[in-house]
Amino acid sequence: MSEITRMETAQRMSKIVIHNNTVYLCGQVGGVVDVPSTITEQTETMLARVDALLEQAGSGRDLILSATIYVRDMKDFAGMNSVWDSWVPEGQAPARACVEARMARPDLLVEVSVIAAVR
């Protein structure tokens, strides 16, 4: 079996898991404390967190293979997409799903789960 690397591991989860040159990130949200109020602000914050974790794992947004996005209400779909579309490198869009979902807290509007290749 190939080595499994876990980074920023706590009792409940690891923020990053790397196996067979593939990076798995735990779900990222638009804030933990002082959560922004709009979908665009939360999406920007969420994607900045993804960037930081991917860099820490030796990857980048151009290497994202798959993303699953959860939005609290599909009325926010266009606002989330406006930020997402400018964040994804041209020609490097990953496979993606977006679903409406109940969030862990009422102030959270969006969450993403990412799988990427190692650089």
PDB file of C-alpha atoms in Angstrom:
ATOM      1  CA  MET A   1       0.000   0.000   0.000  1.00  0.00           C
ATOM      2  CA  SER A   2       1.185   3.510  -0.786  1.00  0.00           C
ATOM      3  CA  GLU A   3       1.962   5.904   1.999  1.00  0.00           C
ATOM      4  CA  ILE A   4      -0.860   8.089   3.315  1.00  0.00           C
ATOM      5  CA  THR A   5       0.107  11.577   4.510  1.00  0.00           C
ATOM      6  CA  ARG A   6      -2.267  13.450   6.795  1.00  0.00           C
ATOM      7  CA  MET A   7      -1.783  17.132   7.540  1.00  0.00           C
ATOM      8  CA  GLU A   8      -3.408  19.350  10.163  1.00  0.00           C
ATOM      9  CA  THR A   9      -4.966  16.324  11.791  1.00  0.00           C
ATOM     10  CA  ALA A  10      -7.316  16.589  14.750  1.00  0.00           C
ATOM     11  CA  GLN A  11      -9.495  13.965  16.413  1.00  0.00           C
ATOM     12  CA  ARG A  12     -12.362  14.400  13.938  1.00  0.00           C
ATOM     13  CA  MET A  13     -10.562  14.945  10.634  1.00  0.00           C
ATOM     14  CA  SER A  14      -7.469  15.937   8.705  1.00  0.00           C
ATOM     15  CA  LYS A  15      -7.591  19.116   6.631  1.00  0.00           C
ATOM     16  CA  ILE A  16      -5.392  17.457   3.984  1.00  0.00           C
ATOM     17  CA  VAL A  17      -4.873  13.806   3.076  1.00  0.00           C
ATOM     18  CA  ILE A  18      -2.429  12.798   0.323  1.00  0.00           C
ATOM     19  CA  HIS A  19      -2.352   9.323  -1.218  1.00  0.00           C
ATOM     20  CA  ASN A  20      -0.986   8.155  -4.599  1.00  0.00           C
ATOM     21  CA  ASN A  21      -0.194  11.749  -5.638  1.00  0.00           C
ATOM     22  CA  THR A  22      -3.796  12.775  -5.014  1.00  0.00           C
ATOM     23  CA  VAL A  23      -4.799  15.491  -2.524  1.00  0.00           C
ATOM     24  CA  TYR A  24      -8.091  15.295  -0.661  1.00  0.00           C
ATOM     25  CA  LEU A  25      -9.206  18.403   1.234  1.00  0.00           C
ATOM     26  CA  CYS A  26     -11.771  18.455   3.990  1.00  0.00           C
ATOM     27  CA  GLY A  27     -14.789  20.637   3.317  1.00  0.00           C
ATOM     28  CA  GLN A  28     -13.975  24.341   3.280  1.00  0.00           C
ATOM     29  CA  VAL A  29     -16.458  27.053   4.211  1.00  0.00           C
ATOM     30  CA  GLY A  30     -16.547  30.826   3.932  1.00  0.00           C
ATOM     31  CA  GLY A  31     -15.480  31.448   7.494  1.00  0.00           C
ATOM     32  CA  VAL A  32     -15.252  29.993  10.961  1.00  0.00           C
ATOM     33  CA  VAL A  33     -15.529  33.197  13.002  1.00  0.00           C
ATOM     34  CA  ASP A  34     -16.953  36.471  11.663  1.00  0.00           C
ATOM     35  CA  VAL A  35     -18.513  34.741   8.664  1.00  0.00           C
ATOM     36  CA  PRO A  36     -19.202  37.161   5.786  1.00  0.00           C
ATOM     37  CA  SER A  37     -22.899  37.695   5.092  1.00  0.00           C
ATOM     38  CA  THR A  38     -23.051  37.370   1.287  1.00  0.00           C
ATOM     39  CA  ILE A  39     -22.573  34.366  -0.954  1.00  0.00           C
ATOM     40  CA  THR A  40     -19.886  36.153  -2.985  1.00  0.00           C
ATOM     41  CA  GLU A  41     -17.860  37.065   0.114  1.00  0.00           C
ATOM     42  CA  GLN A  42     -18.189  33.569   1.554  1.00  0.00           C
ATOM     43  CA  THR A  43     -17.198  31.999  -1.779  1.00  0.00           C
ATOM     44  CA  GLU A  44     -14.120  34.255  -2.032  1.00  0.00           C
ATOM     45  CA  THR A  45     -13.053  33.376   1.525  1.00  0.00           C
ATOM     46  CA  MET A  46     -13.733  29.671   0.970  1.00  0.00           C
ATOM     47  CA  LEU A  47     -11.676  29.560  -2.231  1.00  0.00           C
ATOM     48  CA  ALA A  48      -8.790  31.455  -0.596  1.00  0.00           C
ATOM     49  CA  ARG A  49      -8.734  28.723   2.054  1.00  0.00           C
ATOM     50  CA  VAL A  50      -8.687  26.073  -0.693  1.00  0.00           C
ATOM     51  CA  ASP A  51      -5.737  27.872  -2.344  1.00  0.00           C
ATOM     52  CA  ALA A  52      -3.778  27.879   0.932  1.00  0.00           C
ATOM     53  CA  LEU A  53      -4.399  24.189   1.629  1.00  0.00           C
ATOM     54  CA  LEU A  54      -3.552  23.165  -1.934  1.00  0.00           C
ATOM     55  CA  GLU A  55      -0.286  25.111  -1.748  1.00  0.00           C
ATOM     56  CA  GLN A  56       0.542  23.442   1.570  1.00  0.00           C
ATOM     57  CA  ALA A  57      -0.099  20.051  -0.076  1.00  0.00           C
ATOM     58  CA  GLY A  58       2.084  20.791  -3.121  1.00  0.00           C
ATOM     59  CA  SER A  59      -0.817  21.337  -5.498  1.00  0.00           C
ATOM     60  CA  GLY A  60      -2.773  24.239  -6.956  1.00  0.00           C
ATOM     61  CA  ARG A  61      -6.104  25.228  -8.409  1.00  0.00           C
ATOM     62  CA  ASP A  62      -4.901  24.272 -11.905  1.00  0.00           C
ATOM     63  CA  LEU A  63      -4.587  20.673 -10.649  1.00  0.00           C
ATOM     64  CA  ILE A  64      -8.067  20.283  -9.174  1.00  0.00           C
ATOM     65  CA  LEU A  65      -9.642  17.094 -10.492  1.00  0.00           C
ATOM     66  CA  SER A  66     -13.039  17.309  -8.835  1.00  0.00           C
ATOM     67  CA  ALA A  67     -15.048  19.721  -6.701  1.00  0.00           C
ATOM     68  CA  THR A  68     -18.350  19.218  -4.940  1.00  0.00           C
ATOM     69  CA  ILE A  69     -20.020  22.470  -3.929  1.00  0.00           C
ATOM     70  CA  TYR A  70     -22.820  22.671  -1.403  1.00  0.00           C
ATOM     71  CA  VAL A  71     -24.993  25.792  -1.282  1.00  0.00           C
ATOM     72  CA  ARG A  72     -27.600  26.427   1.368  1.00  0.00           C
ATOM     73  CA  ASP A  73     -30.070  27.822  -1.167  1.00  0.00           C
ATOM     74  CA  MET A  74     -29.949  27.539  -4.966  1.00  0.00           C
ATOM     75  CA  LYS A  75     -31.009  31.187  -5.168  1.00  0.00           C
ATOM     76  CA  ASP A  76     -27.296  31.838  -4.443  1.00  0.00           C
ATOM     77  CA  PHE A  77     -26.085  29.639  -7.329  1.00  0.00           C
ATOM     78  CA  ALA A  78     -25.382  32.551  -9.713  1.00  0.00           C
ATOM     79  CA  GLY A  79     -23.549  34.581  -7.068  1.00  0.00           C
ATOM     80  CA  MET A  80     -21.357  31.630  -6.124  1.00  0.00           C
ATOM     81  CA  ASN A  81     -20.664  30.893  -9.790  1.00  0.00           C
ATOM     82  CA  SER A  82     -19.614  34.492 -10.475  1.00  0.00           C
ATOM     83  CA  VAL A  83     -16.739  34.065  -8.018  1.00  0.00           C
ATOM     84  CA  TRP A  84     -15.996  30.442  -8.982  1.00  0.00           C
ATOM     85  CA  ASP A  85     -15.796  31.245 -12.706  1.00  0.00           C
ATOM     86  CA  SER A  86     -13.191  33.973 -12.164  1.00  0.00           C
ATOM     87  CA  TRP A  87     -11.194  31.757  -9.759  1.00  0.00           C
ATOM     88  CA  VAL A  88     -10.871  28.655 -11.968  1.00  0.00           C
ATOM     89  CA  PRO A  89      -7.951  28.966 -14.416  1.00  0.00           C
ATOM     90  CA  GLU A  90      -9.133  29.155 -18.012  1.00  0.00           C
ATOM     91  CA  GLY A  91      -9.143  25.730 -19.626  1.00  0.00           C
ATOM     92  CA  GLN A  92      -8.559  23.999 -16.250  1.00  0.00           C
ATOM     93  CA  ALA A  93     -12.121  23.541 -14.979  1.00  0.00           C
ATOM     94  CA  PRO A  94     -12.456  20.407 -12.832  1.00  0.00           C
ATOM     95  CA  ALA A  95     -15.295  17.922 -12.838  1.00  0.00           C
ATOM     96  CA  ARG A  96     -17.875  19.558 -10.589  1.00  0.00           C
ATOM     97  CA  ALA A  97     -21.180  18.989  -8.863  1.00  0.00           C
ATOM     98  CA  CYS A  98     -23.229  21.596  -7.030  1.00  0.00           C
ATOM     99  CA  VAL A  99     -26.096  20.662  -4.747  1.00  0.00           C
ATOM    100  CA  GLU A 100     -28.388  22.424  -2.325  1.00  0.00           C
ATOM    101  CA  ALA A 101     -27.723  21.226   1.217  1.00  0.00           C
ATOM    102  CA  ARG A 102     -28.470  22.027   4.814  1.00  0.00           C
ATOM    103  CA  MET A 103     -25.320  23.475   6.359  1.00  0.00           C
ATOM    104  CA  ALA A 104     -23.779  22.767   9.758  1.00  0.00           C
ATOM    105  CA  ARG A 105     -24.581  26.324  10.911  1.00  0.00           C
ATOM    106  CA  PRO A 106     -27.232  28.785   9.744  1.00  0.00           C
ATOM    107  CA  ASP A 107     -24.690  31.508   8.881  1.00  0.00           C
ATOM    108  CA  LEU A 108     -22.883  29.278   6.353  1.00  0.00           C
ATOM    109  CA  LEU A 109     -24.031  29.656   2.753  1.00  0.00           C
ATOM    110  CA  VAL A 110     -21.486  27.553   0.832  1.00  0.00           C
ATOM    111  CA  GLU A 111     -18.985  24.714   1.304  1.00  0.00           C
ATOM    112  CA  VAL A 112     -16.651  22.925  -1.101  1.00  0.00           C
ATOM    113  CA  SER A 113     -14.894  19.568  -1.070  1.00  0.00           C
ATOM    114  CA  VAL A 114     -11.876  19.310  -3.401  1.00  0.00           C
ATOM    115  CA  ILE A 115      -9.747  16.511  -4.853  1.00  0.00           C
ATOM    116  CA  ALA A 116      -6.568  17.505  -6.708  1.00  0.00           C
ATOM    117  CA  ALA A 117      -3.362  16.080  -8.135  1.00  0.00           C
ATOM    118  CA  VAL A 118       0.022  16.745  -6.543  1.00  0.00           C
ATOM    119  CA  ARG A 119       2.281  19.036  -8.584  1.00  0.00           C
TER     120      ARG A 119
END
